[in-house]
Amino acid sequence: WITQAITRIDFATGSAGSIGAFLTMMVLLTPQFITLTLPFGLLIGAVNVLNAMNADSEMPVMAGSGISRLAIARPIVILSLVLGATVFLISHFVEPRANRAVRDVVIDMRTDLLATLIQDGRFTQIEDGLTIYVDRKEAGGRLNGVLIADRRDAEMHLTQFARQAQVDESTGVSLLVLQDGQLHRKDVKTGQVSIIRFRSYALDLA
């Protein structure tokens, strides 16, 4: 849980209302942690119990009283089946829904970042390799003079310019709609740049 929290701490420091959203995201990741830890927990617990019984001479006493090894192993087998069924249900039903909810939280936080933290005339790094510059913000969330530099793909660098942009959630999907601009696509290997002019271009904030 701690390792997952550390990898997502950038959201807690880069978004308004981040504490609640960050804690929500970590709670939604709990099903994933359960499926990873339950099998190891069962294995370690069973080994420790059997070792303790053997060290206390309980195993020889039980064998001497006629209790078979199958009877000793039966509780572990039953617990294994129960935990296996639990992991199956979580992996196929709970975890996919939780992962979709985590994705929605991340999108909301990125949308919130665009709306609140991006300042006029400043380069804002959203994540490694993704930088946004806004010349001026207006009422209603409209952005003027937008530059987006995307270097996350090692083979293709994208640079987008737009006179105006605005976050649009009317379709149920968070989109950054760029208007009247250009998209520059640079092939890192060859250095060739292709330029696409557009009147309207939508970026999925996911």
CSV table of C-alpha atoms in Angstrom, one decimal:
chain,number,residue,atom,x,y,z
A,1,TRP,CA,0.0,0.0,0.0
A,2,ILE,CA,2.8,2.4,0.9
A,3,THR,CA,4.6,1.7,-2.4
A,4,GLN,CA,1.5,2.5,-4.4
A,5,ALA,CA,0.9,5.6,-2.3
A,6,ILE,CA,4.4,6.9,-3.0
A,7,THR,CA,3.9,6.5,-6.7
A,8,ARG,CA,0.7,8.6,-6.6
A,9,ILE,CA,1.9,11.3,-4.1
A,10,ASP,CA,2.2,13.7,-7.0
A,11,PHE,CA,-1.5,13.9,-7.2
A,12,ALA,CA,-1.7,14.9,-3.6
A,13,THR,CA,0.7,17.8,-4.1
A,14,GLY,CA,-0.6,18.9,-7.5
A,15,SER,CA,-4.3,19.3,-7.1
A,16,ALA,CA,-6.8,21.3,-5.2
A,17,GLY,CA,-8.9,19.2,-2.7
A,18,SER,CA,-6.2,16.6,-3.1
A,19,ILE,CA,-6.3,15.0,0.4
A,20,GLY,CA,-9.8,13.7,0.0
A,21,ALA,CA,-9.3,12.6,-3.6
A,22,PHE,CA,-5.9,10.9,-2.7
A,23,LEU,CA,-7.4,9.0,0.2
A,24,THR,CA,-10.4,8.0,-2.0
A,25,MET,CA,-8.0,6.7,-4.7
A,26,MET,CA,-6.0,4.7,-2.1
A,27,VAL,CA,-9.2,3.1,-0.7
A,28,LEU,CA,-10.2,2.1,-4.2
A,29,LEU,CA,-6.9,0.4,-4.7
A,30,THR,CA,-7.5,-1.8,-1.7
A,31,PRO,CA,-9.1,-4.7,-3.7
A,32,GLN,CA,-5.9,-4.9,-5.7
A,33,PHE,CA,-3.8,-5.1,-2.6
A,34,ILE,CA,-6.1,-7.8,-1.1
A,35,THR,CA,-5.7,-10.1,-4.2
A,36,LEU,CA,-1.9,-9.7,-3.9
A,37,THR,CA,-1.6,-10.3,-0.2
A,38,LEU,CA,-4.2,-13.0,0.6
A,39,PRO,CA,-2.3,-15.9,-1.0
A,40,PHE,CA,1.0,-15.0,0.6
A,41,GLY,CA,-0.8,-14.4,4.0
A,42,LEU,CA,-2.4,-17.8,3.8
A,43,LEU,CA,1.0,-19.5,3.0
A,44,ILE,CA,2.9,-17.7,5.7
A,45,GLY,CA,0.2,-18.3,8.3
A,46,ALA,CA,-0.1,-22.0,7.5
A,47,VAL,CA,3.7,-22.5,7.6
A,48,ASN,CA,4.0,-20.7,10.9
A,49,VAL,CA,1.2,-22.6,12.5
A,50,LEU,CA,2.4,-26.0,11.4
A,51,ASN,CA,6.0,-25.2,12.5
A,52,ALA,CA,4.8,-24.0,15.9
A,53,MET,CA,2.7,-27.2,16.3
A,54,ASN,CA,5.7,-29.3,15.4
A,55,ALA,CA,8.0,-27.4,17.7
A,56,ASP,CA,5.6,-27.9,20.6
A,57,SER,CA,5.5,-31.6,19.8
A,58,GLU,CA,1.8,-31.3,19.1
A,59,MET,CA,2.2,-33.0,15.7
A,60,PRO,CA,3.7,-36.2,17.1
A,61,VAL,CA,1.0,-36.3,19.8
A,62,MET,CA,-1.8,-36.0,17.2
A,63,ALA,CA,-0.2,-38.6,15.0
A,64,GLY,CA,0.1,-40.9,18.0
A,65,SER,CA,-3.6,-40.5,18.9
A,66,GLY,CA,-4.6,-41.6,15.4
A,67,ILE,CA,-5.3,-38.3,13.8
A,68,SER,CA,-4.3,-38.5,10.1
A,69,ARG,CA,-2.4,-35.8,8.2
A,70,LEU,CA,-5.4,-35.2,6.1
A,71,ALA,CA,-7.4,-34.2,9.1
A,72,ILE,CA,-4.6,-31.8,10.1
A,73,ALA,CA,-4.5,-30.3,6.6
A,74,ARG,CA,-8.3,-30.1,6.2
A,75,PRO,CA,-8.7,-26.6,7.8
A,76,ILE,CA,-5.9,-25.2,5.7
A,77,VAL,CA,-7.5,-26.7,2.5
A,78,ILE,CA,-11.0,-25.3,3.4
A,79,LEU,CA,-9.5,-21.9,4.2
A,80,SER,CA,-7.6,-22.0,0.9
A,81,LEU,CA,-10.8,-22.7,-1.1
A,82,VAL,CA,-12.6,-19.9,0.7
A,83,LEU,CA,-9.8,-17.4,0.1
A,84,GLY,CA,-9.4,-18.6,-3.5
A,85,ALA,CA,-13.1,-17.9,-4.1
A,86,THR,CA,-12.7,-14.5,-2.5
A,87,VAL,CA,-9.7,-13.6,-4.7
A,88,PHE,CA,-11.7,-14.8,-7.8
A,89,LEU,CA,-14.7,-12.6,-7.0
A,90,ILE,CA,-12.6,-9.6,-6.2
A,91,SER,CA,-10.4,-10.0,-9.3
A,92,HIS,CA,-13.4,-10.4,-11.7
A,93,PHE,CA,-16.0,-8.2,-10.2
A,94,VAL,CA,-14.8,-5.8,-7.5
A,95,GLU,CA,-11.3,-4.8,-8.8
A,96,PRO,CA,-12.4,-3.8,-12.4
A,97,ARG,CA,-15.0,-1.4,-11.0
A,98,ALA,CA,-12.5,-0.1,-8.5
A,99,ASN,CA,-10.0,0.5,-11.2
A,100,ARG,CA,-12.5,2.4,-13.3
A,101,ALA,CA,-13.3,4.5,-10.2
A,102,VAL,CA,-9.6,5.2,-9.7
A,103,ARG,CA,-9.4,6.3,-13.3
A,104,ASP,CA,-12.3,8.7,-12.8
A,105,VAL,CA,-10.6,10.2,-9.7
A,106,VAL,CA,-7.4,10.7,-11.6
A,107,ILE,CA,-9.3,12.4,-14.5
A,108,ASP,CA,-11.1,14.7,-12.0
A,109,MET,CA,-7.9,15.6,-10.3
A,110,ARG,CA,-6.2,16.5,-13.7
A,111,THR,CA,-9.3,18.5,-14.7
A,112,ASP,CA,-9.1,20.3,-11.3
A,113,LEU,CA,-5.4,20.9,-11.9
A,114,LEU,CA,-6.1,22.6,-15.2
A,115,ALA,CA,-8.9,24.7,-13.7
A,116,THR,CA,-7.1,25.9,-10.5
A,117,LEU,CA,-3.4,25.5,-10.5
A,118,ILE,CA,-2.4,26.6,-14.0
A,119,GLN,CA,-1.3,30.2,-13.8
A,120,ASP,CA,-1.1,32.9,-16.4
A,121,GLY,CA,2.2,33.1,-18.1
A,122,ARG,CA,3.7,30.1,-16.4
A,123,PHE,CA,4.9,26.7,-17.5
A,124,THR,CA,3.1,24.0,-15.5
A,125,GLN,CA,4.4,20.4,-15.5
A,126,ILE,CA,1.5,18.1,-15.2
A,127,GLU,CA,3.7,15.0,-15.1
A,128,ASP,CA,7.0,13.9,-16.4
A,129,GLY,CA,7.3,14.8,-20.0
A,130,LEU,CA,3.9,16.8,-20.1
A,131,THR,CA,4.0,20.6,-19.8
A,132,ILE,CA,1.3,23.1,-20.3
A,133,TYR,CA,1.6,26.9,-20.8
A,134,VAL,CA,-1.4,29.3,-20.7
A,135,ASP,CA,-1.0,32.9,-21.7
A,136,ARG,CA,-4.2,34.1,-20.0
A,137,LYS,CA,-7.2,32.5,-18.1
A,138,GLU,CA,-10.6,34.0,-18.4
A,139,ALA,CA,-13.9,33.6,-16.5
A,140,GLY,CA,-15.7,30.4,-17.1
A,141,GLY,CA,-12.5,28.4,-17.4
A,142,ARG,CA,-11.6,29.5,-20.9
A,143,LEU,CA,-7.8,29.5,-21.6
A,144,ASN,CA,-6.2,31.8,-24.1
A,145,GLY,CA,-2.8,31.2,-25.8
A,146,VAL,CA,-2.3,27.5,-24.9
A,147,LEU,CA,0.9,25.5,-25.5
A,148,ILE,CA,1.1,21.8,-24.7
A,149,ALA,CA,4.4,19.9,-24.9
A,150,ASP,CA,4.1,16.2,-24.7
A,151,ARG,CA,7.5,14.3,-24.5
A,152,ARG,CA,6.2,11.1,-22.8
A,153,ASP,CA,6.6,9.0,-26.0
A,154,ALA,CA,10.3,8.5,-26.6
A,155,GLU,CA,9.7,8.0,-30.4
A,156,MET,CA,7.2,10.8,-31.1
A,157,HIS,CA,7.2,14.3,-29.5
A,158,LEU,CA,4.0,16.3,-29.7
A,159,THR,CA,3.6,20.1,-29.5
A,160,GLN,CA,0.2,21.7,-29.7
A,161,PHE,CA,-0.6,25.4,-30.0
A,162,ALA,CA,-4.1,26.8,-29.7
A,163,ARG,CA,-5.6,30.3,-29.5
A,164,GLN,CA,-8.2,29.1,-27.0
A,165,ALA,CA,-9.1,26.0,-25.0
A,166,GLN,CA,-11.7,25.0,-22.5
A,167,VAL,CA,-12.5,21.9,-20.4
A,168,ASP,CA,-15.7,20.2,-21.7
A,169,GLU,CA,-17.5,17.6,-19.7
A,170,SER,CA,-20.9,17.8,-21.4
A,171,THR,CA,-20.5,14.3,-23.0
A,172,GLY,CA,-19.6,12.7,-19.7
A,173,VAL,CA,-16.0,12.5,-20.7
A,174,SER,CA,-13.5,15.2,-19.5
A,175,LEU,CA,-12.0,16.8,-22.7
A,176,LEU,CA,-9.7,19.7,-23.2
A,177,VAL,CA,-11.0,21.3,-26.4
A,178,LEU,CA,-8.4,23.3,-28.3
A,179,GLN,CA,-9.6,25.8,-30.9
A,180,ASP,CA,-7.8,27.4,-33.9
A,181,GLY,CA,-4.3,25.9,-33.5
A,182,GLN,CA,-1.6,23.5,-34.8
A,183,LEU,CA,-0.3,20.1,-33.8
A,184,HIS,CA,3.4,19.5,-34.5
A,185,ARG,CA,4.5,15.8,-34.5
A,186,LYS,CA,8.2,15.3,-34.4
A,187,ASP,CA,9.8,11.9,-35.2
A,188,VAL,CA,12.7,11.6,-32.7
A,189,LYS,CA,14.7,9.2,-34.8
A,190,THR,CA,14.5,11.1,-38.1
A,191,GLY,CA,13.9,14.6,-36.9
A,192,GLN,CA,11.1,15.1,-39.3
A,193,VAL,CA,8.2,17.3,-38.2
A,194,SER,CA,4.6,17.1,-39.5
A,195,ILE,CA,2.3,20.0,-38.9
A,196,ILE,CA,-1.5,19.6,-38.7
A,197,ARG,CA,-3.7,22.7,-38.6
A,198,PHE,CA,-7.0,22.4,-36.9
A,199,ARG,CA,-10.1,24.5,-36.0
A,200,SER,CA,-11.1,22.3,-33.1
A,201,TYR,CA,-9.1,19.5,-31.4
A,202,ALA,CA,-10.2,17.5,-28.3
A,203,LEU,CA,-7.7,16.0,-25.9
A,204,ASP,CA,-9.0,13.2,-23.6
A,205,LEU,CA,-7.8,14.2,-20.1
A,206,ALA,CA,-7.6,10.5,-19.2
